[in-house]
């Protein structure tokens, strides 16, 4: 009895586990030592599992719709890069060839367009019918394309510049008000002739003065004209002349 008590007094540490628990712990340790890498995922339900499924799960059905919406928005941005607030759109027809220029009157009631088919057309939005046709068609200079049109700041007239040397001025209904004079090609100093001597290249009305416009030409000059081409105001000759 004293010997047994002495053995118990010599034991150090917590008591030993029962024999069955020690065997189970040894088996679990052996199984854990055999595993390499992260733990295996939980088994999926048989209803959700698909044969041959490899990789991440498929995205939800709503994600496809969102991708379609993104593609549609991208297409709209490409069609309208300036994001203009366009509520309605119509196509104005009438010209037989490409439209080369256009200008809208400051009040927004009328629009004039020029084309490579040598004609210009005047559209009246207030009186326009369902066919969207112009109410007036003009041929300012036969055989010369229309290069520029410009309304006066008051909206009472517009200027038309063609490939000829003589720009023209019309009232808002298409009645001819005046035509610029043609210059003398035999005069060397462009300041001494009252008009362009070769084809015009452009023109624009003064933004404030309703009686003043400016034109340019392939002869290298820029000219200011007034009172619907009745007055010759100023010429800018080419450099070095």
XYZ file of C-alpha atoms in Angstrom:
241
model
C 0.000 0.000 0.000
C 2.744 2.383 0.766
C 4.519 1.448 -2.460
C 1.410 2.242 -4.560
C 0.988 5.567 -2.844
C 4.595 6.391 -3.527
C 4.102 5.708 -7.272
C 1.112 8.067 -7.411
C 3.069 10.799 -5.645
C 5.874 10.466 -8.263
C 3.445 11.198 -11.244
C 3.788 14.756 -12.652
C 1.285 16.552 -14.939
C -2.388 15.978 -15.770
C -3.872 12.536 -15.513
C -3.586 10.211 -18.442
C -6.598 9.965 -20.776
C -8.555 6.747 -20.882
C -7.261 4.029 -23.183
C -10.172 4.431 -25.754
C -9.737 8.192 -26.074
C -5.989 7.838 -26.662
C -6.579 5.383 -29.527
C -9.106 7.731 -31.207
C -6.674 10.660 -30.888
C -3.902 8.620 -32.490
C -6.177 7.710 -35.439
C -7.195 11.337 -36.030
C -3.567 12.452 -35.917
C -2.602 9.843 -38.484
C -5.433 10.937 -40.814
C -4.499 14.602 -40.450
C -0.896 13.861 -41.314
C -2.000 12.246 -44.596
C -3.855 15.470 -45.805
C -1.879 17.974 -47.900
C -3.163 21.432 -48.891
C -6.368 23.281 -47.960
C -9.334 21.351 -46.633
C -11.725 19.832 -49.101
C -14.846 21.888 -49.894
C -18.166 20.745 -48.603
C -19.988 18.339 -50.839
C -22.583 20.079 -53.060
C -26.167 18.996 -53.121
C -27.003 16.455 -55.733
C -29.709 18.705 -57.179
C -27.306 21.651 -57.714
C -24.332 19.651 -58.908
C -23.749 19.432 -62.695
C -21.666 16.663 -64.254
C -18.349 17.874 -65.625
C -18.581 21.257 -63.848
C -15.076 22.774 -63.606
C -14.063 26.250 -62.470
C -15.917 29.003 -60.585
C -19.720 29.003 -60.454
C -21.669 30.560 -63.282
C -22.805 34.194 -62.849
C -26.413 34.888 -62.023
C -28.921 35.467 -64.824
C -29.247 39.179 -63.941
C -25.579 39.801 -64.789
C -26.230 38.975 -68.468
C -28.957 41.601 -68.610
C -26.677 44.203 -67.027
C -23.983 43.451 -69.608
C -26.539 43.934 -72.401
C -27.536 47.290 -70.904
C -23.882 48.362 -70.747
C -23.378 47.404 -74.394
C -26.471 49.393 -75.415
C -25.267 52.463 -73.527
C -21.860 52.189 -75.158
C -23.433 52.005 -78.625
C -25.533 55.096 -77.895
C -22.433 56.967 -76.726
C -20.641 56.076 -79.962
C -23.591 57.267 -82.070
C -23.851 60.574 -80.167
C -20.380 61.402 -78.798
C -21.464 64.927 -77.785
C -24.467 63.693 -75.735
C -26.778 66.324 -77.205
C -30.266 66.483 -75.638
C -32.070 65.390 -78.799
C -35.744 64.724 -78.243
C -36.956 64.576 -81.856
C -35.232 63.936 -85.168
C -36.281 64.360 -88.811
C -34.505 64.023 -92.147
C -34.761 66.974 -94.521
C -34.627 65.772 -98.106
C -34.390 67.496 -101.465
C -30.744 67.792 -102.505
C -29.495 65.331 -105.085
C -25.859 65.462 -103.980
C -23.947 65.998 -100.740
C -24.916 68.963 -98.559
C -21.886 71.255 -98.343
C -23.138 73.956 -95.945
C -26.139 75.123 -93.938
C -27.116 77.863 -91.528
C -30.148 78.401 -89.333
C -31.724 81.784 -88.813
C -31.165 83.236 -85.324
C -34.824 82.935 -84.345
C -34.750 79.250 -85.341
C -37.655 79.570 -87.792
C -35.823 79.084 -91.074
C -32.871 77.109 -92.344
C -30.962 77.469 -95.614
C -28.788 74.672 -97.012
C -26.375 74.519 -99.936
C -25.251 71.501 -101.902
C -22.788 70.242 -104.473
C -25.747 69.912 -106.852
C -25.451 73.734 -107.393
C -28.679 74.508 -105.522
C -29.699 75.972 -102.191
C -32.948 75.308 -100.358
C -34.878 77.346 -97.793
C -36.852 75.488 -95.111
C -39.548 77.141 -93.014
C -40.177 75.149 -89.841
C -43.335 77.065 -88.911
C -45.030 76.440 -92.250
C -43.496 73.043 -93.043
C -45.851 70.289 -94.167
C -45.647 66.605 -93.360
C -43.451 65.949 -96.428
C -40.672 68.062 -94.797
C -39.877 69.749 -98.119
C -38.309 73.172 -98.628
C -40.580 75.973 -99.805
C -37.957 77.529 -102.109
C -35.172 76.137 -104.295
C -32.603 78.377 -105.994
C -29.619 77.945 -108.289
C -27.362 80.907 -107.431
C -24.683 80.193 -110.026
C -25.236 77.443 -112.546
C -22.326 75.006 -112.681
C -20.808 76.137 -109.364
C -21.350 74.270 -106.069
C -22.612 76.189 -103.044
C -19.739 76.551 -100.569
C -21.124 78.751 -97.778
C -24.393 80.296 -96.587
C -24.807 82.746 -93.730
C -27.800 84.558 -92.233
C -27.640 88.218 -91.257
C -27.903 88.933 -87.504
C -31.389 90.391 -88.058
C -32.590 87.374 -90.044
C -33.888 89.502 -92.895
C -31.370 88.235 -95.473
C -28.667 85.656 -96.083
C -25.510 85.434 -98.159
C -24.630 82.649 -100.564
C -21.058 81.929 -101.658
C -20.509 79.615 -104.627
C -17.511 78.528 -106.656
C -17.882 81.631 -108.804
C -16.207 84.976 -108.072
C -19.478 86.751 -107.216
C -21.253 86.031 -103.903
C -24.970 86.817 -103.789
C -27.384 88.187 -101.196
C -31.032 87.117 -100.836
C -33.894 88.112 -98.569
C -35.490 85.553 -96.271
C -37.927 84.490 -99.003
C -35.258 83.900 -101.650
C -35.492 87.173 -103.579
C -32.149 88.415 -104.953
C -30.993 91.604 -103.216
C -27.569 92.055 -104.729
C -24.507 90.469 -106.259
C -20.866 91.330 -105.676
C -18.995 92.834 -108.592
C -16.420 90.806 -110.445
C -12.884 92.149 -110.263
C -10.611 92.977 -113.151
C -8.101 90.179 -113.531
C -5.731 92.420 -115.458
C -5.210 94.728 -112.486
C -2.237 93.550 -110.494
C -2.984 95.451 -107.283
C -6.031 93.794 -105.701
C -6.810 97.002 -103.790
C -7.712 98.733 -107.025
C -10.392 96.307 -108.139
C -13.850 96.038 -106.570
C -14.323 92.282 -106.520
C -12.756 88.861 -106.521
C -11.123 87.761 -109.738
C -11.171 83.988 -109.131
C -13.429 81.459 -107.442
C -14.640 82.243 -103.919
C -13.813 79.901 -101.067
C -16.015 81.089 -98.193
C -17.982 83.871 -96.561
C -19.746 84.906 -93.386
C -22.059 87.666 -92.216
C -20.964 90.143 -89.569
C -22.264 88.941 -86.168
C -23.596 92.409 -85.223
C -23.752 94.650 -88.296
C -26.647 93.558 -90.495
C -25.232 95.412 -93.503
C -21.706 93.984 -93.498
C -20.349 90.641 -94.678
C -16.922 89.206 -95.456
C -15.882 86.936 -98.335
C -12.710 85.075 -99.263
C -11.380 83.881 -102.577
C -8.693 81.789 -104.208
C -7.158 85.059 -105.426
C -5.762 85.394 -101.894
C -7.951 88.301 -100.773
C -10.562 88.812 -98.070
C -13.154 91.466 -98.822
C -15.695 93.338 -96.723
C -18.882 94.320 -98.532
C -21.877 96.309 -97.295
C -25.522 97.008 -98.067
C -26.055 93.709 -99.896
C -22.979 94.077 -102.129
C -23.767 97.683 -103.121
C -20.768 99.050 -101.196
C -17.154 97.934 -101.333
C -15.676 98.534 -97.870
C -12.235 96.962 -97.482
C -9.861 94.445 -99.034
C -7.051 92.486 -97.424
C -4.571 91.558 -100.149
C -2.288 88.530 -99.869
C 0.975 88.953 -97.974
C 3.815 90.334 -100.048
C 1.581 92.001 -102.632
